[in-house]
Coordinates of C-alpha atoms and ligand atoms in Angstrom, one line a residue:
X267 CA 82.8 143.8 164.9
X268 CA 80.3 141.1 165.7
X269 CA 76.9 141.0 163.9
X270 CA 74.7 142.1 166.8
X271 CA 73.6 145.7 166.8
X272 CA 75.3 147.6 169.6
X273 CA 73.8 150.1 171.9
X274 CA 76.5 152.7 172.3
X275 CA 75.4 154.3 175.6
X276 CA 76.3 153.3 179.1
X277 CA 79.1 151.0 180.3
X278 CA 79.9 147.9 178.4
X279 CA 79.4 145.7 181.5
X280 CA 77.4 146.5 184.5
X281 CA 77.1 144.0 187.3
X282 CA 74.8 145.0 190.1
X283 CA 73.8 143.2 193.3
X284 CA 75.4 140.0 192.2
X285 CA 75.1 137.2 194.7
X286 CA 76.4 133.7 194.0
X287 CA 75.5 130.8 196.1
X288 CA 76.1 127.1 196.2
X289 CA 73.6 124.5 197.3
X290 CA 75.4 121.9 199.4
X291 CA 74.2 119.1 201.7
X292 CA 74.8 121.6 204.6
X293 CA 72.4 124.1 203.0
X294 CA 73.1 127.2 200.9
X295 CA 76.3 129.2 201.2
X296 CA 76.9 132.6 199.5
X297 CA 80.4 132.8 198.0
X298 CA 79.7 136.3 196.5
X299 CA 77.4 138.7 198.2
X300 CA 75.8 141.8 196.7
X301 CA 78.7 142.7 194.4
X302 CA 78.4 145.6 192.0
X303 CA 80.9 147.0 189.5
X304 CA 81.1 148.5 186.0
X305 CA 83.4 148.2 183.1
X306 CA 83.3 151.2 180.8
X307 CA 83.7 150.8 177.0
X308 CA 87.4 150.5 176.4
X309 CA 88.1 150.5 180.1
X310 CA 90.0 148.1 182.2
X311 CA 89.0 146.9 185.7
X312 CA 91.1 144.9 188.1
X313 CA 89.4 142.5 190.5
X314 CA 91.8 141.9 193.3
X315 CA 91.6 139.7 196.4
X316 CA 93.1 136.7 198.2
X317 CA 92.4 133.1 197.3
X318 CA 88.8 132.1 197.8
X319 CA 87.5 135.7 197.8
X320 CA 85.1 135.0 194.9
X321 CA 87.0 136.4 191.9
X322 CA 86.8 133.4 189.6
X323 CA 83.1 132.7 190.5
X324 CA 82.3 136.3 189.6
X325 CA 83.9 136.0 186.2
X326 CA 82.3 132.6 185.6
X327 CA 78.9 134.1 186.5
X328 CA 79.4 136.8 183.9
X329 CA 80.2 134.1 181.3
X330 CA 77.2 132.0 182.4
X331 CA 79.6 129.2 183.3
X332 CA 79.1 128.7 187.0
X333 CA 79.9 125.1 188.1
X334 CA 77.1 122.7 189.0
X335 CA 75.2 123.7 192.1
X336 CA 76.1 127.4 191.7
X337 CA 73.4 130.0 191.3
X338 CA 73.6 133.7 190.5
X339 CA 71.1 136.3 191.4
X340 CA 71.3 140.0 190.6
X341 CA 71.8 141.8 187.3
X342 CA 74.6 141.3 184.7
X343 CA 74.1 143.7 181.8
X344 CA 76.4 143.4 178.9
X345 CA 76.1 146.1 176.2
X346 CA 72.5 146.6 177.2
X347 CA 71.6 142.9 177.2
X348 CA 70.6 141.3 180.5
X349 CA 72.7 138.2 180.6
X350 CA 71.2 136.6 183.7
X351 CA 68.1 135.6 181.9
X352 CA 69.5 135.0 178.4
X353 CA 68.6 131.6 176.9
X354 CA 71.7 129.3 176.8
X355 CA 71.8 129.4 173.0
X356 CA 72.2 133.2 172.9
X357 CA 74.6 133.1 175.8
X358 CA 76.8 130.8 173.8
X359 CA 76.8 133.4 171.1
X360 CA 77.9 136.1 173.5
X361 CA 80.7 133.8 174.8
X362 CA 81.8 132.9 171.3
X363 CA 81.6 136.3 169.7
X364 CA 81.9 139.0 172.3
X365 CA 83.5 138.0 175.6
X366 CA 86.7 136.0 175.7
X367 CA 88.3 134.4 178.7
X368 CA 92.0 133.8 179.4
X369 CA 92.9 131.4 182.2
X370 CA 95.8 131.0 184.5
X371 CA 97.2 127.8 183.1
X372 CA 97.5 127.9 179.3
X373 CA 98.4 124.2 179.2
X374 CA 95.1 123.1 180.5
X375 CA 93.4 125.1 177.8
X376 CA 95.6 124.0 174.9
X377 CA 95.3 120.4 173.6
X378 CA 98.8 118.9 173.7
X379 CA 98.0 116.6 170.7
X380 CA 97.2 119.4 168.2
X381 CA 99.4 122.0 166.6
X382 CA 98.7 125.4 168.0
X383 CA 97.7 126.7 164.6
X384 CA 95.1 124.0 164.2
X385 CA 93.7 125.1 167.6
X386 CA 93.6 128.8 166.7
X387 CA 92.0 128.0 163.4
X388 CA 89.4 125.9 165.0
X389 CA 88.6 128.6 167.5
X390 CA 88.3 131.1 164.7
X391 CA 86.2 128.9 162.5
X392 CA 83.8 128.1 165.3
X393 CA 83.1 131.8 165.5
X394 CA 83.2 132.4 161.7
X395 CA 81.8 129.1 160.4
X396 CA 82.0 130.2 156.7
X397 CA 85.7 130.9 156.8
X398 CA 87.9 128.8 154.6
X399 CA 90.9 126.8 155.9
X400 CA 93.3 129.1 154.1
X401 CA 91.8 132.2 155.6
X402 CA 91.7 130.7 159.0
X403 CA 95.4 129.8 158.7
X404 CA 96.2 133.3 157.7
X405 CA 94.3 134.6 160.6
X406 CA 96.1 132.2 162.9
X407 CA 99.5 133.4 161.7
X408 CA 98.5 137.0 162.0
X409 CA 97.2 136.4 165.5
X410 CA 100.6 134.8 166.5
X411 CA 102.4 137.8 165.0
X412 CA 100.0 140.1 166.9
X413 CA 101.2 138.6 170.2
X414 CA 104.8 138.8 169.1
X415 CA 105.6 135.1 168.4
X416 CA 108.6 135.3 166.2
X417 CA 108.6 133.3 162.9
X418 CA 104.9 132.8 163.2
X419 CA 104.5 131.2 159.8
X420 CA 106.7 128.3 161.0
X421 CA 105.6 128.3 164.6
X422 CA 101.9 127.9 163.6
X423 CA 102.7 124.2 162.9
X424 CA 104.3 123.5 166.3
X425 CA 102.8 121.7 169.2
X426 CA 102.1 123.3 172.6
X427 CA 105.1 121.6 174.3
X428 CA 107.4 123.4 171.9
X429 CA 106.7 126.7 173.5
X430 CA 107.6 128.2 176.8
X431 CA 104.9 129.0 179.4
X432 CA 104.9 132.7 178.5
X433 CA 104.6 131.9 174.8
X434 CA 101.7 129.5 175.5
X435 CA 99.9 132.3 177.4
X436 CA 100.5 134.5 174.3
X437 CA 99.0 131.8 172.1
X438 CA 95.9 131.7 174.4
X439 CA 95.7 135.5 174.0
X440 CA 96.1 135.1 170.2
X441 CA 93.2 132.6 170.2
X442 CA 91.0 135.0 172.1
X443 CA 91.9 137.8 169.7
X444 CA 90.7 136.0 166.6
X445 CA 87.2 136.4 167.8
X446 CA 87.6 140.2 168.1
X447 CA 86.0 140.3 171.6
X448 CA 84.5 143.4 173.1
X449 CA 85.5 142.2 176.5
X450 CA 88.5 140.1 177.6
X451 CA 88.4 138.5 181.0
X452 CA 91.8 137.4 182.1
X453 CA 91.7 135.3 185.3
X454 CA 95.2 135.2 186.9
X455 CA 96.8 135.2 183.4
X456 CA 100.3 135.7 184.8
X457 CA 100.3 133.8 188.1
X458 CA 102.1 130.7 186.6
X459 CA 104.8 132.9 185.0
X460 CA 108.0 134.4 186.4
X461 CA 108.1 138.1 187.0
X462 CA 109.8 139.2 183.8
X463 CA 107.5 137.2 181.6
X464 CA 104.6 138.4 183.7
X465 CA 105.4 142.0 182.8
X466 CA 105.6 141.1 179.1
X467 CA 102.2 139.5 179.2
X468 CA 100.7 142.5 181.0
X469 CA 102.3 144.9 178.5
X470 CA 100.8 142.8 175.7
X471 CA 97.3 143.0 177.3
X472 CA 97.7 146.8 177.7
X473 CA 98.8 147.0 174.0
X474 CA 95.9 144.9 172.8
X475 CA 93.5 147.0 174.7
X476 CA 94.9 150.2 173.2
X477 CA 95.0 148.8 169.7
X478 CA 91.6 147.0 169.6
X479 CA 89.6 149.1 172.0
X480 CA 88.5 145.9 173.8
X481 CA 87.6 146.3 177.5
X482 CA 89.5 144.2 180.0
X483 CA 88.8 142.6 183.4
X484 CA 92.0 141.5 185.0
X485 CA 91.6 139.2 187.9
X486 CA 94.5 138.7 190.3
X487 CA 95.5 138.1 193.9
X488 CA 98.5 140.4 193.4
X489 CA 97.9 144.1 193.5
X490 CA 101.2 144.8 191.7
X491 CA 99.8 143.1 188.6
X492 CA 96.9 145.6 188.1
X493 CA 98.8 148.7 188.8
X494 CA 99.9 149.5 185.3
X495 CA 97.1 147.9 183.3
X496 CA 93.8 148.9 184.9
X497 CA 91.9 152.1 185.3
X498 CA 89.7 151.0 188.2
X499 CA 90.0 148.3 190.9
X500 CA 87.5 146.4 193.0
X501 CA 89.1 144.7 196.1
X502 CA 87.2 141.6 197.2
X503 CA 87.4 139.7 200.4
X504 CA 85.2 136.7 201.4
X505 CA 82.8 137.4 198.6
X506 CA 82.2 141.1 199.2
X507 CA 83.7 144.2 197.8
X508 CA 85.7 146.0 200.5
X509 CA 87.0 148.8 198.3
X510 CA 86.4 150.3 194.9
X511 CA 88.1 153.2 193.1
X512 CA 90.4 154.3 190.4
X513 CA 93.7 152.4 190.4
X514 CA 95.5 155.6 191.4
X515 CA 93.2 156.2 194.4
X516 CA 93.4 152.7 195.7
X517 CA 97.2 152.8 195.4
X518 CA 97.8 156.2 196.8
X519 CA 95.0 156.4 199.4
X520 CA 93.6 152.9 200.3
X521 CA 90.5 153.1 202.4
X522 CA 90.2 149.6 203.7
X523 CA 92.6 148.0 206.2
X524 CA 92.5 144.9 204.0
X525 CA 93.6 146.9 200.9
X526 CA 96.5 148.3 203.0
X527 CA 97.5 144.8 203.9
X528 CA 97.5 143.7 200.3
X529 CA 99.5 146.8 199.4
X530 CA 102.1 145.9 202.1
X531 CA 102.5 142.5 200.3
X532 CA 103.5 144.3 197.1
X533 CA 107.3 144.5 196.9
X534 CA 108.7 148.0 196.9
X535 CA 106.0 150.3 195.7
X536 CA 107.3 153.5 194.1
X537 CA 105.4 156.7 194.7
X538 CA 104.2 156.8 191.2
X539 CA 102.6 153.6 190.0
X540 CA 105.7 152.0 188.8
X541 CA 105.5 148.7 190.6
X542 CA 106.2 146.4 187.6
X543 CA 109.0 148.5 186.3
X544 CA 110.6 148.0 189.7
X545 CA 109.9 144.3 190.0
X546 CA 111.0 143.4 186.5
X547 CA 114.5 144.4 187.4
X548 CA 114.6 141.7 190.1
X549 CA 116.6 138.6 189.2
X550 CA 114.6 135.7 187.9
X551 CA 113.9 133.2 190.6
X552 CA 116.2 130.2 190.1
X553 CA 114.3 127.0 189.3
X554 CA 111.5 128.9 187.6
X555 CA 110.8 126.8 184.5
X556 CA 109.8 129.6 182.1
Ligands
LIG789 N1 81.7 124.0 193.1 C1 81.7 124.7 194.2 N2 80.9 124.3 195.2 C2 80.9 125.0 196.4 N3 81.7 126.1 196.6 C3 82.6 126.5 195.7 C4 82.6 125.8 194.4 N4 83.6 126.4 193.7 C5 84.1 127.4 194.4 N5 83.5 127.4 195.6 C6 83.8 128.4 196.7 O1 83.6 129.7 196.2 C7 84.5 130.6 196.9 C8 85.1 131.5 195.9 O2 85.9 130.8 195.0 P1 86.7 131.4 193.7 O3 87.2 130.3 192.9 O4 85.8 132.4 193.1 O5 87.9 132.2 194.5 P2 89.0 133.0 193.9 O6 89.0 134.4 194.4 O7 89.0 132.9 192.4 O8 90.3 132.3 194.5 P3 91.8 132.0 193.8 O9 92.6 133.2 193.9 O10 92.3 130.9 194.6 O11 91.5 131.6 192.4 C9 85.5 129.7 197.6 O12 85.3 129.8 199.0 C10 85.3 128.3 197.1 O13 85.5 127.4 198.0
LIG790 MG1 90.3 132.1 191.0

């Protein structure tokens, strides 16, 4: 639990009328237009859409981390706090304490020159400045155990290159967990992984959500990925939401043509939502490095 008082009513995150634009030499372009969605406390939302549809910009806007030239308008309420006009110093606290982000490529987020334990300890101590080194180390080992890294007490002293891609993604999740976030935003967390490892990471995210009560936003271009993990889905195309509903509704009775096309791209959908169970039995693609 973080130090801030919590308002317990209403959704954890409520985004409404979010518009994101970039100023370029050619003028202003909107990359997200009038987007609204909610994430209930303890709930999981999937944001799905093809490349360039605005998924990452949406999550970066929530984090207050839009790239230079990007501007967000509209309302982003997190636990009753309006984030869009929060001073940067307080926004940094929200990022450090309450919202954690996991990216597609764990290698770009892990420093190759430091032991993974050192990096987890550092992340933990930046959020708990008073914590001793020995406590931070214990937390790091526990976090690695939590994400099922075997022999964590030894592995904590290894370097990123000594782990597989799937394990590195687990380490990123472990790092996020040490701050006990209320909301985890995972942006294409499994895209770089083969299908079997993908399913393991998704299982892990579902397990963490169950055990910690954290809410989750899972961003992906692949509808199969969200089927087992999320309660609700927003389908985005060219910066607008073309469909919203429960995961079950969207899979069983898609309303938008675009959603239907995305569903057609999903290999072998079972009647019940068992996509990943089906795809995990596929052979691993030869040449996949993980
Ligand atoms: N710095 C920038 N300046 C101008 N436009 C940008 C900038 N960064 C991103 N965009 C544009 O914003 C749009 C949305 O990009 P975004 O990264 O959110 O897509 P995405 O849905 O996450 O795609 P992907 O699945 O490939 O990650 C794209 O058209 C992109 O070209
Ligand atoms: Mg993206």
